[in-house]
Structure formats: structure tokens, C-alpha cells
Amino acid sequence: MDQAVGRTAIHTTTALCPQCLRELPAEVYEDENGAVWMERTCPEHGELATRMWPDADHYRWLRSEAFSKVAPENTIAPTAPCPYGCGTCSRHERRATLLEIEVTRNCNLHCPVCFASAVGGEDDPTMDEISTMYDVIANAVGTDGAVQITGGEPTCRKDLADIIRMGRDKGFWGIEVNTNGLVIAARDGYLEDLVAAGLTGVYLSFDGLTGDVYEATCGRDILDIKLRVIERCREAGIQVVLSVAVVAGSNDKQLGDLLRFSLENADVVAGLALQPAFTSGRFEAKRAMPMSAGDVIFQLAGQSDGLIEPYDIWPLGCSNPLCDTGVFLVHGEAPEGVKPHPSGFYPATRAMTVEEYHGGYSPDSPQGSVFLDILAARGVEVESGLSIIIMNYMDAVSMDTQRLRECSMMVTVPDGRAIPFCSYHLTDAAGTRVYPPWGKEELR
């Protein structure tokens, strides 16, 4: 037991001061209520403790299930302490499996919870710069890596189809567009043009099933637009992943409804991605006790009508086990020993051992397809199933720099660097970015 009353040390790490972003020694501990906290002291700005996880036993279990690390290739020498000097530098401990190309900072919405801080007016990267960013990805992980086209709002670019086509011409098999869906919903034939250019998936921001949620997260009710995008994806024969920014007090009570909606539309909805909102960019929610992926895991389980339990959700292996977790819900008759559920789905993790999971794992699988790839290799029908992933992004308040060094999600920039997602979007308490958009010293 730690000297502090009711406090049990779990491990040490390094964290940031949110004021000056100095990397500091930190202690992670369990409090008297079983929650996990991370505490550090900045010599200039004082002590700060951040609530990191709701259940210490669950936290310890996830950490114990970490996969072996596959180090990145073609790294650069460190030039500054974390989180500075990214590139990817030789301190980094895991290779990338999902890489982003930010094609614009412009957007046709002004969402309060957007980490992109898209304000408009900046020049977009040229096609030559985008070509270079594709080459960065090929150099980092080869053309087998998954590519996500993001922004801002990518559909603000008139040449989006050309950008997708360029990636396919360079040999990339998987290209997904991260979108709010406004343009897809509004223009007949637009999505079909993107699919013809080589688009393989739509990553749709989809924060809830009632209009008030969108009024809070997007500034206006656009639920009907979101539903129209899903129908357009169904008509075009392309899969969609629903990306949910989970905001405490706004949509965190709709996780079960979002799960059931995804299962009912599993013919076109391939995945449900749940992401606790964090404070980079314009998001200004109070952060005394930030929502963590652990909170989402327990709330999702509690709202799932018994379909999912917290320990059904396993680390995805590609990054630190506290950063990326998930489960695949198989549609069909439950195997012997697995209790059937009225929904007709069951968690794949109840039908395999941890040893089987580790044995079938491929380090080349992107986050969303880890279970799917294992199950497909075992002959399990996966086309009608649903992938659930829970991603625990970090900001200046919650940044554990050890976890940052295990990030597998990178943002590419034209000068040849691949920057970990959480450091690329990192801001200090005043909102100042560590890394300017596209790595440029100033916006053109």
C-alpha cells in the first residue's frame, strides 16, 4: 500500500503538464474506490492527477494482455523529448497499421467536439503533396496498410475522387473516407463516383439516434442526413463504419441503442467505433474527470441487454492495450458452450481462448479487422457480423507518453514524416498545437 491513505500503486510512467507540455515522471495508482489515477508534478505548474480508468482490476487485466511489440522501420533519430520530435522517431515501439492523409482543413460544419479545429481559409495540400504522403505510407508499412482520407471534411475537395484513384493506382487496397456525410447525402451519384474511383469504405461520424445529440455535437440536428448516408452506402454496395464521439451527459446513454441500430443494419454497417471525446482543437468540455475508454466499455456492456460483458472486449494488439480494444459480434448459431442471445449475435471472444487469439493474430491487420481476419481464417462466416472498436485518444490532460510510443495510428505529412495521431492533434491548455497542420511552420 502506498503511503497515501487508500492508495495502491499500480505502475509508473511518464505524463505531460497540460500547461507547458513538459514530460514528467508519473505514478499510476488505484484510489479507495477502485478507480485508476495518473499523478505528476510540474516544477512550474504544480501537481495534477487525472482519472484514467473506472476499474483498477479491469485496467490491470488489459495491461496484462498486451501483445508483443513490432517496431517500426525507417525511423528517424529523436530530436526532442516526447511529444516533440515525432517523425516516426526511433523511440517509437510499434509499427503503424492505420495511416491518415489530411487532405483539407476546411469543413462544411462547425462541430463543438471536433479535434480537427477546422476553421476554413487554409490552402489544401496539392496533388503532388498528397502523392508524397501516400509514398510516406508505402515507405512506413507498404501498400498493405489501411489508408484513411480525412480532414477537415474531405468531401469539401472537388478532386476527392482523383485523390482516391491516386491511392489505388499506387497499389493501396484499402482507402476509407472519414466524413460527416453532408455531401454524400445531398448529391445523387456522388458516392458511386467515389466507389468507381476505388473507395473501399465510409467512416461516418454518427453520434446518436436523436436530434438533440447532433444539436450538441454538430450545432444542428442532422440525424436525417446521417440516415440517408447509410442508405446511400447500402445502395452503392459499400460498407460504412459508424464513428461515435462519446460525450458524457450527451450521448453516453445511447451506446446500447447505437449497438442495436448497428446490428439491425449489419448488412451495410461493418463496424461501430466508439471514441471518448477529448480536448484537442475546439472541444472545451470540463476535464476534471475525463471520460475514458474504460468508462465506454462498462457503459456499453451495461446497455447491451447482456450481449456484451466488459471482459468480452479485448486488446486489438496493434497498439497499447489501453488505447485500442474491441470485439467482433458473430451472427449465427452460438457454438457449444456459448450462451445464445436473442439478437442472434455472440461475442467472438467467448468462442476462443486468449492463446488462440494471440496465435491467430496478424500484426498487419488494421484495428478494425483483427478479429475478422482471425475468424475468417478459421472458416467463420463474418460478412453478416459487426466489428466494435473502442479507441482511447489522449490529450494533454490524459497523455501517457509510454502509450504514445506504442501508437499505431499515424498522420502523414508532406515532408516525409508519419506522426502519431495523439501527438499530431495535441494542444496545450491554451489550445496551441504542437504540430501545425501538415507539419508546416505556418499555414499558407
Short mmCIF file of C-alpha atoms in Angstrom, two decimals:
data_model
loop_
_atom_site.label_atom_id
_atom_site.label_comp_id
_atom_site.label_asym_id
_atom_site.label_seq_id
_atom_site.Cartn_x
_atom_site.Cartn_y
_atom_site.Cartn_z
CA MET A 1 0.00 0.00 0.00
CA ASP A 2 1.26 3.48 -0.88
CA GLN A 3 1.86 5.89 1.99
CA ALA A 4 -1.21 7.88 0.93
CA VAL A 5 -4.35 6.60 2.65
CA GLY A 6 -6.45 4.31 0.43
CA ARG A 7 -3.98 4.50 -2.45
CA THR A 8 -2.32 1.49 -4.10
CA ALA A 9 0.48 1.98 -6.60
CA ILE A 10 -0.01 0.17 -9.94
CA HIS A 11 2.94 1.29 -12.09
CA THR A 12 4.99 4.31 -13.09
CA THR A 13 5.06 6.03 -16.45
CA THR A 14 5.64 9.49 -17.91
CA ALA A 15 2.95 12.12 -18.48
CA LEU A 16 2.64 15.75 -19.53
CA CYS A 17 1.98 19.00 -17.78
CA PRO A 18 -1.01 20.35 -19.78
CA GLN A 19 0.25 23.91 -19.35
CA CYS A 20 3.81 23.59 -20.69
CA LEU A 21 3.68 20.02 -22.13
CA ARG A 22 6.84 19.07 -20.24
CA GLU A 23 7.30 15.29 -19.97
CA LEU A 24 7.25 14.32 -16.29
CA PRO A 25 7.59 11.18 -14.16
CA ALA A 26 4.13 9.96 -13.19
CA GLU A 27 2.62 7.41 -10.85
CA VAL A 28 -0.47 5.43 -11.77
CA TYR A 29 -2.43 4.28 -8.73
CA GLU A 30 -5.74 2.84 -7.54
CA ASP A 31 -7.81 5.01 -5.22
CA GLU A 32 -10.02 3.87 -2.34
CA ASN A 33 -12.97 3.45 -4.74
CA GLY A 34 -11.10 1.21 -7.18
CA ALA A 35 -10.62 3.88 -9.87
CA VAL A 36 -7.27 4.47 -11.58
CA TRP A 37 -5.49 7.84 -11.49
CA MET A 38 -2.28 9.20 -13.01
CA GLU A 39 -0.43 11.83 -10.97
CA ARG A 40 2.56 14.01 -11.83
CA THR A 41 4.07 17.25 -10.56
CA CYS A 42 5.39 20.03 -12.77
CA PRO A 43 8.04 22.18 -11.04
CA GLU A 44 6.44 25.26 -12.62
CA HIS A 45 2.72 24.48 -12.70
CA GLY A 46 2.26 22.10 -9.79
CA GLU A 47 0.57 18.76 -9.21
CA LEU A 48 -2.12 17.26 -11.42
CA ALA A 49 -4.00 13.96 -11.07
CA THR A 50 -6.09 12.63 -13.93
CA ARG A 51 -8.71 9.90 -13.59
CA MET A 52 -7.68 7.29 -16.18
CA TRP A 53 -9.96 4.25 -15.74
CA PRO A 54 -13.07 3.38 -13.72
CA ASP A 55 -11.98 -0.09 -12.55
CA ALA A 56 -8.45 -0.94 -11.42
CA ASP A 57 -8.85 -4.71 -11.81
CA HIS A 58 -10.01 -4.26 -15.40
CA TYR A 59 -7.12 -1.84 -16.03
CA ARG A 60 -4.59 -4.38 -14.73
CA TRP A 61 -6.16 -7.17 -16.79
CA LEU A 62 -5.98 -5.19 -20.03
CA ARG A 63 -2.33 -4.29 -19.43
CA SER A 64 -1.54 -7.96 -18.79
CA GLU A 65 -2.94 -8.88 -22.21
CA ALA A 66 -0.50 -6.74 -24.21
CA PHE A 67 0.80 -8.20 -27.47
CA SER A 68 4.45 -8.38 -28.42
CA LYS A 69 5.66 -5.15 -29.98
CA VAL A 70 6.57 -4.92 -33.65
CA ALA A 71 8.93 -1.97 -34.03
CA PRO A 72 8.55 0.41 -36.99
CA GLU A 73 11.08 0.53 -39.79
CA ASN A 74 12.71 3.59 -41.42
CA THR A 75 12.59 5.70 -38.26
CA ILE A 76 14.39 8.99 -37.65
CA ALA A 77 16.61 9.98 -34.74
CA PRO A 78 14.86 11.71 -31.81
CA THR A 79 15.35 15.47 -31.80
CA ALA A 80 13.41 16.44 -28.67
CA PRO A 81 11.61 14.89 -25.67
CA CYS A 82 8.17 13.34 -26.21
CA PRO A 83 5.75 14.54 -27.52
CA TYR A 84 8.07 16.62 -29.73
CA GLY A 85 10.37 15.35 -32.47
CA CYS A 86 7.94 12.82 -33.96
CA GLY A 87 8.65 11.53 -37.38
CA THR A 88 8.31 8.46 -36.59
CA CYS A 89 11.35 8.54 -34.27
CA SER A 90 13.44 5.58 -33.16
CA ARG A 91 11.92 5.72 -29.64
CA HIS A 92 8.63 4.52 -31.12
CA GLU A 93 7.86 0.91 -30.21
CA ARG A 94 5.08 -0.22 -32.56
CA ARG A 95 4.63 -0.01 -36.29
CA ALA A 96 1.70 1.80 -37.87
CA THR A 97 -1.33 -0.17 -39.07
CA LEU A 98 -3.67 2.73 -39.88
CA LEU A 99 -2.38 5.88 -41.54
CA GLU A 100 -4.24 9.09 -42.26
CA ILE A 101 -3.86 11.64 -45.02
CA GLU A 102 -5.34 15.00 -44.09
CA VAL A 103 -6.45 16.50 -47.42
CA THR A 104 -8.08 19.70 -46.14
CA ARG A 105 -8.68 21.77 -43.03
CA ASN A 106 -11.92 23.16 -44.44
CA CYS A 107 -15.29 21.86 -43.31
CA ASN A 108 -18.97 22.41 -44.01
CA LEU A 109 -19.85 22.05 -40.30
CA HIS A 110 -18.56 23.69 -37.14
CA CYS A 111 -18.81 20.92 -34.56
CA PRO A 112 -18.05 21.75 -30.91
CA VAL A 113 -16.42 18.33 -30.32
CA CYS A 114 -14.17 18.24 -33.41
CA PHE A 115 -10.46 17.71 -32.69
CA ALA A 116 -9.58 18.90 -36.21
CA SER A 117 -10.37 22.53 -35.35
CA ALA A 118 -11.28 23.15 -38.98
CA VAL A 119 -11.81 26.85 -39.46
CA GLY A 120 -11.54 27.29 -43.23
CA GLY A 121 -9.38 29.55 -45.31
CA GLU A 122 -6.23 27.45 -45.47
CA ASP A 123 -4.85 26.21 -48.74
CA ASP A 124 -5.28 22.49 -49.24
CA PRO A 125 -2.26 20.30 -49.97
CA THR A 126 -1.52 19.89 -53.67
CA MET A 127 -1.89 16.60 -55.50
CA ASP A 128 1.92 16.36 -55.54
CA GLU A 129 1.98 16.75 -51.75
CA ILE A 130 -0.75 14.13 -51.38
CA SER A 131 1.23 11.81 -53.65
CA THR A 132 4.20 12.28 -51.31
CA MET A 133 2.03 11.44 -48.31
CA TYR A 134 0.91 8.21 -49.98
CA ASP A 135 4.60 7.44 -50.52
CA VAL A 136 5.27 8.08 -46.82
CA ILE A 137 2.73 5.38 -46.00
CA ALA A 138 4.21 2.96 -48.53
CA ASN A 139 7.63 3.58 -47.01
CA ALA A 140 6.34 3.07 -43.45
CA VAL A 141 4.19 -0.05 -43.84
CA GLY A 142 3.89 -0.84 -47.54
CA THR A 143 0.75 -0.63 -49.63
CA ASP A 144 -0.94 -3.28 -47.47
CA GLY A 145 -1.57 -0.65 -44.80
CA ALA A 146 -5.02 0.84 -44.47
CA VAL A 147 -5.35 4.49 -45.51
CA GLN A 148 -7.95 6.90 -44.17
CA ILE A 149 -8.62 10.12 -46.07
CA THR A 150 -9.53 12.76 -43.51
CA GLY A 151 -9.62 16.48 -42.75
CA GLY A 152 -11.46 18.82 -42.04
CA GLU A 153 -14.12 17.40 -44.31
CA PRO A 154 -12.61 15.56 -47.31
CA THR A 155 -15.74 15.98 -49.43
CA CYS A 156 -15.06 19.74 -49.49
CA ARG A 157 -12.42 18.93 -52.12
CA LYS A 158 -13.69 18.73 -55.68
CA ASP A 159 -10.89 16.33 -56.61
CA LEU A 160 -11.58 13.74 -53.88
CA ALA A 161 -12.23 11.02 -56.47
CA ASP A 162 -8.83 11.78 -58.03
CA ILE A 163 -7.17 11.51 -54.62
CA ILE A 164 -8.77 8.10 -54.07
CA ARG A 165 -7.83 6.98 -57.57
CA MET A 166 -4.23 8.04 -56.97
CA GLY A 167 -4.03 5.81 -53.91
CA ARG A 168 -5.44 2.84 -55.77
CA ASP A 169 -3.01 3.45 -58.64
CA LYS A 170 -0.18 3.33 -56.11
CA GLY A 171 -1.35 -0.12 -55.04
CA PHE A 172 -3.23 0.56 -51.80
CA TRP A 173 -6.02 -1.99 -51.33
CA GLY A 174 -7.98 -0.18 -48.61
CA ILE A 175 -8.95 3.50 -48.80
CA GLU A 176 -11.58 4.89 -46.43
CA VAL A 177 -13.02 8.40 -46.27
CA ASN A 178 -13.71 9.98 -42.89
CA THR A 179 -16.79 12.16 -43.45
CA ASN A 180 -19.75 13.91 -41.87
CA GLY A 181 -21.82 12.73 -44.84
CA LEU A 182 -23.45 16.01 -45.85
CA VAL A 183 -22.22 15.91 -49.45
CA ILE A 184 -22.86 12.18 -49.84
CA ALA A 185 -26.44 12.65 -48.70
CA ALA A 186 -27.05 15.69 -50.90
CA ARG A 187 -25.66 14.60 -54.28
CA ASP A 188 -27.07 11.77 -56.32
CA GLY A 189 -24.31 9.65 -57.81
CA TYR A 190 -21.53 11.27 -55.76
CA LEU A 191 -20.81 8.21 -53.62
CA GLU A 192 -20.95 5.96 -56.70
CA ASP A 193 -18.25 8.13 -58.29
CA LEU A 194 -16.04 7.68 -55.24
CA VAL A 195 -16.61 3.92 -55.28
CA ALA A 196 -15.75 3.80 -59.00
CA ALA A 197 -12.50 5.62 -58.17
CA GLY A 198 -11.61 2.90 -55.66
CA LEU A 199 -13.15 3.86 -52.32
CA THR A 200 -13.49 0.79 -50.08
CA GLY A 201 -15.20 2.22 -47.00
CA VAL A 202 -17.02 5.18 -45.47
CA TYR A 203 -16.11 6.22 -41.92
CA LEU A 204 -19.20 8.20 -40.96
CA SER A 205 -19.41 10.40 -37.89
CA PHE A 206 -22.62 9.18 -36.25
CA ASP A 207 -23.03 10.40 -32.69
CA GLY A 208 -26.53 9.27 -31.78
CA LEU A 209 -30.08 8.40 -32.72
CA THR A 210 -31.88 11.56 -31.59
CA GLY A 211 -31.72 15.09 -32.93
CA ASP A 212 -30.64 16.68 -29.66
CA VAL A 213 -27.36 14.77 -29.77
CA TYR A 214 -26.45 16.37 -33.10
CA GLU A 215 -27.51 19.78 -31.85
CA ALA A 216 -24.89 19.31 -29.11
CA THR A 217 -22.11 17.73 -31.18
CA CYS A 218 -22.68 19.34 -34.60
CA GLY A 219 -24.58 22.53 -33.80
CA ARG A 220 -27.78 21.37 -35.53
CA ASP A 221 -29.98 18.33 -35.97
CA ILE A 222 -28.66 16.33 -38.94
CA LEU A 223 -29.87 12.85 -37.97
CA ASP A 224 -31.93 12.56 -41.16
CA ILE A 225 -28.79 13.28 -43.20
CA LYS A 226 -26.85 10.57 -41.36
CA LEU A 227 -29.59 8.01 -42.02
CA ARG A 228 -29.64 8.99 -45.69
CA VAL A 229 -25.88 8.40 -45.95
CA ILE A 230 -26.31 4.88 -44.60
CA GLU A 231 -28.99 4.22 -47.22
CA ARG A 232 -26.73 5.58 -49.95
CA CYS A 233 -23.94 3.25 -48.79
CA ARG A 234 -26.38 0.34 -48.92
CA GLU A 235 -27.44 1.31 -52.44
CA ALA A 236 -23.83 1.73 -53.59
CA GLY A 237 -22.76 -1.57 -52.05
CA ILE A 238 -20.05 -0.10 -49.84
CA GLN A 239 -19.54 -0.72 -46.14
CA VAL A 240 -19.85 2.01 -43.53
CA VAL A 241 -18.31 2.30 -40.08
CA LEU A 242 -20.24 4.44 -37.60
CA SER A 243 -17.83 6.67 -35.67
CA VAL A 244 -19.21 7.93 -32.37
CA ALA A 245 -17.63 10.76 -30.35
CA VAL A 246 -18.88 9.78 -26.89
CA VAL A 247 -19.58 12.82 -24.74
CA ALA A 248 -20.54 12.37 -21.09
CA GLY A 249 -24.01 13.76 -20.45
CA SER A 250 -24.85 13.97 -24.15
CA ASN A 251 -24.86 10.59 -25.90
CA ASP A 252 -23.22 8.21 -23.43
CA LYS A 253 -26.66 6.79 -22.56
CA GLN A 254 -27.29 5.87 -26.22
CA LEU A 255 -24.46 3.33 -26.58
CA GLY A 256 -26.85 0.41 -26.32
CA ASP A 257 -29.22 1.96 -28.85
CA LEU A 258 -26.30 2.57 -31.23
CA LEU A 259 -25.25 -1.06 -30.82
CA ARG A 260 -28.74 -2.35 -31.60
CA PHE A 261 -29.05 0.02 -34.57
CA SER A 262 -25.74 -1.27 -35.94
CA LEU A 263 -26.81 -4.89 -35.54
CA GLU A 264 -30.12 -4.20 -37.28
CA ASN A 265 -28.20 -2.68 -40.20
CA ALA A 266 -25.26 -5.09 -40.21
CA ASP A 267 -25.77 -5.73 -43.93
CA VAL A 268 -24.14 -2.34 -44.55
CA VAL A 269 -22.75 -1.25 -41.15
CA ALA A 270 -19.48 -3.14 -40.82
CA GLY A 271 -18.30 -1.51 -37.63
CA LEU A 272 -19.12 0.65 -34.64
CA ALA A 273 -16.22 2.81 -33.45
CA LEU A 274 -16.63 4.42 -30.04
CA GLN A 275 -14.27 7.24 -29.13
CA PRO A 276 -14.47 9.23 -25.88
CA ALA A 277 -14.26 12.90 -26.84
CA PHE A 278 -11.03 14.64 -25.90
CA THR A 279 -9.95 18.23 -25.56
CA SER A 280 -7.74 18.99 -28.55
CA GLY A 281 -8.93 21.65 -31.01
CA ARG A 282 -12.25 23.30 -30.26
CA PHE A 283 -13.57 20.87 -27.67
CA GLU A 284 -13.93 22.82 -24.42
CA ALA A 285 -15.70 20.39 -22.10
CA LYS A 286 -14.66 20.36 -18.42
CA ARG A 287 -11.90 17.84 -17.78
CA ALA A 288 -11.76 17.31 -14.02
CA MET A 289 -12.64 13.64 -14.60
CA PRO A 290 -12.38 12.93 -18.33
CA MET A 291 -14.31 10.07 -19.87
CA SER A 292 -12.04 7.14 -20.71
CA ALA A 293 -12.35 4.10 -22.93
CA GLY A 294 -12.87 2.13 -19.73
CA ASP A 295 -15.99 4.14 -18.99
CA VAL A 296 -17.25 3.44 -22.51
CA ILE A 297 -16.53 -0.29 -22.18
CA PHE A 298 -18.51 -0.59 -18.95
CA GLN A 299 -21.37 1.60 -20.17
CA LEU A 300 -21.64 -0.27 -23.47
CA ALA A 301 -21.75 -3.59 -21.62
CA GLY A 302 -24.36 -2.28 -19.21
CA GLN A 303 -26.60 -1.09 -22.05
CA SER A 304 -26.19 -4.16 -24.30
CA ASP A 305 -29.00 -6.30 -22.83
CA GLY A 306 -26.48 -8.94 -21.81
CA LEU A 307 -24.93 -9.35 -25.25
CA ILE A 308 -21.54 -7.98 -24.17
CA GLU A 309 -19.66 -8.05 -20.87
CA PRO A 310 -16.62 -5.84 -20.15
CA TYR A 311 -14.21 -8.77 -20.31
CA ASP A 312 -15.53 -9.77 -23.76
CA ILE A 313 -13.72 -6.71 -25.14
CA TRP A 314 -10.03 -7.50 -25.74
CA PRO A 315 -6.95 -5.50 -26.74
CA LEU A 316 -6.58 -5.32 -30.52
CA GLY A 317 -2.83 -5.93 -30.41
CA CYS A 318 -1.77 -3.15 -32.76
CA SER A 319 -1.05 -0.61 -30.01
CA ASN A 320 -1.05 -0.29 -26.24
CA PRO A 321 -3.92 -2.39 -24.80
CA LEU A 322 -5.39 0.70 -23.11
CA CYS A 323 -5.59 2.53 -26.44
CA ASP A 324 -7.36 0.10 -28.77
CA THR A 325 -9.80 -2.58 -27.69
CA GLY A 326 -12.62 -4.35 -29.45
CA VAL A 327 -14.72 -7.38 -30.14
CA PHE A 328 -16.35 -8.95 -33.18
CA LEU A 329 -20.00 -9.95 -32.90
CA VAL A 330 -20.67 -13.06 -34.97
CA HIS A 331 -24.13 -13.52 -36.46
CA GLY A 332 -25.34 -17.09 -36.34
CA GLU A 333 -25.86 -20.04 -34.07
CA ALA A 334 -23.71 -19.82 -30.97
CA PRO A 335 -21.18 -22.66 -30.68
CA GLU A 336 -21.35 -25.22 -27.91
CA GLY A 337 -20.60 -23.67 -24.54
CA VAL A 338 -21.58 -20.16 -25.61
CA LYS A 339 -24.92 -18.91 -24.34
CA PRO A 340 -27.14 -17.77 -27.24
CA HIS A 341 -28.53 -14.24 -27.24
CA PRO A 342 -31.96 -13.16 -28.57
CA SER A 343 -30.24 -10.83 -31.06
CA GLY A 344 -28.73 -13.81 -32.89
CA PHE A 345 -25.20 -12.47 -32.30
CA TYR A 346 -22.48 -13.60 -29.90
CA PRO A 347 -19.05 -12.15 -29.00
CA ALA A 348 -16.27 -14.00 -30.81
CA THR A 349 -14.14 -13.77 -27.67
CA ARG A 350 -16.45 -16.26 -25.94
CA ALA A 351 -15.66 -18.85 -28.60
CA MET A 352 -11.85 -18.67 -28.48
CA THR A 353 -9.12 -18.73 -25.89
CA VAL A 354 -6.63 -15.94 -25.39
CA GLU A 355 -3.96 -18.34 -26.64
CA GLU A 356 -5.91 -18.93 -29.86
CA TYR A 357 -6.38 -15.19 -30.27
CA HIS A 358 -2.68 -14.48 -29.90
CA GLY A 359 -1.80 -17.42 -32.13
CA GLY A 360 -4.04 -16.24 -34.97
CA TYR A 361 -3.20 -12.56 -34.67
CA SER A 362 -1.50 -10.84 -37.61
CA PRO A 363 0.44 -7.62 -36.92
CA ASP A 364 -0.59 -6.48 -40.41
CA SER A 365 -4.29 -6.37 -39.52
CA PRO A 366 -5.71 -2.84 -39.11
CA GLN A 367 -7.56 -2.16 -35.86
CA GLY A 368 -11.00 -2.90 -37.21
CA SER A 369 -10.18 -6.22 -38.86
CA VAL A 370 -8.10 -8.01 -36.22
CA PHE A 371 -10.90 -10.35 -35.12
CA LEU A 372 -12.42 -10.53 -38.58
CA ASP A 373 -9.15 -11.79 -40.09
CA ILE A 374 -8.72 -14.43 -37.38
CA LEU A 375 -12.30 -15.66 -37.70
CA ALA A 376 -12.19 -15.76 -41.50
CA ALA A 377 -9.07 -17.90 -41.35
CA ARG A 378 -10.98 -20.31 -39.07
CA GLY A 379 -13.87 -20.57 -41.53
CA VAL A 380 -16.32 -18.48 -39.52
CA GLU A 381 -18.84 -16.50 -41.60
CA VAL A 382 -18.04 -12.84 -40.95
CA GLU A 383 -19.88 -10.92 -43.65
CA SER A 384 -23.01 -10.54 -41.51
CA GLY A 385 -21.15 -9.74 -38.29
CA LEU A 386 -20.24 -6.46 -36.63
CA SER A 387 -16.87 -5.17 -35.51
CA ILE A 388 -16.78 -2.96 -32.41
CA ILE A 389 -13.68 -0.93 -31.60
CA ILE A 390 -13.13 1.44 -28.70
CA MET A 391 -10.29 3.93 -29.12
CA ASN A 392 -8.84 5.85 -26.21
CA TYR A 393 -7.35 9.03 -27.68
CA MET A 394 -5.18 11.13 -25.37
CA ASP A 395 -4.89 14.87 -24.83
CA ALA A 396 -2.58 16.99 -22.68
CA VAL A 397 -4.50 16.05 -19.53
CA SER A 398 -4.52 12.28 -20.13
CA MET A 399 -1.34 11.84 -22.20
CA ASP A 400 0.72 8.86 -21.06
CA THR A 401 3.84 9.19 -23.21
CA GLN A 402 4.66 5.50 -22.85
CA ARG A 403 1.35 4.72 -24.53
CA LEU A 404 2.10 7.38 -27.14
CA ARG A 405 5.27 5.49 -28.10
CA GLU A 406 3.07 2.48 -28.86
CA CYS A 407 0.65 4.34 -31.15
CA SER A 408 -0.20 2.50 -34.38
CA MET A 409 -2.32 5.28 -35.90
CA MET A 410 -0.27 7.87 -37.78
CA VAL A 411 -0.93 11.09 -39.67
CA THR A 412 1.35 11.60 -42.66
CA VAL A 413 2.73 15.00 -43.68
CA PRO A 414 4.34 16.10 -46.97
CA ASP A 415 7.89 16.39 -45.58
CA GLY A 416 8.05 12.61 -45.17
CA ARG A 417 7.11 12.19 -41.52
CA ALA A 418 4.46 9.91 -40.01
CA ILE A 419 3.32 11.47 -36.72
CA PRO A 420 1.38 9.56 -34.03
CA PHE A 421 -2.26 10.64 -34.08
CA CYS A 422 -2.42 11.85 -30.48
CA SER A 423 0.72 13.96 -30.74
CA TYR A 424 -0.30 15.38 -34.14
CA HIS A 425 -3.56 16.70 -32.66
CA LEU A 426 -2.06 17.61 -29.27
CA THR A 427 -2.60 21.13 -27.91
CA ASP A 428 -1.57 22.72 -24.65
CA ALA A 429 -4.13 24.14 -22.22
CA ALA A 430 -4.29 27.35 -24.25
CA GLY A 431 -5.13 25.48 -27.46
CA THR A 432 -1.73 25.90 -29.14
CA ARG A 433 -0.84 22.97 -31.40
CA VAL A 434 2.44 21.10 -31.09
CA TYR A 435 2.36 20.16 -34.78
CA PRO A 436 0.94 22.63 -37.32
CA PRO A 437 -1.35 21.14 -39.98
CA TRP A 438 0.70 19.11 -42.50
CA GLY A 439 3.78 19.77 -40.38
CA LYS A 440 4.23 23.24 -41.86
CA GLU A 441 5.59 26.06 -39.75
CA GLU A 442 2.75 28.30 -40.78
CA LEU A 443 -0.41 27.94 -42.81
CA ARG A 444 -0.18 29.31 -46.31
#
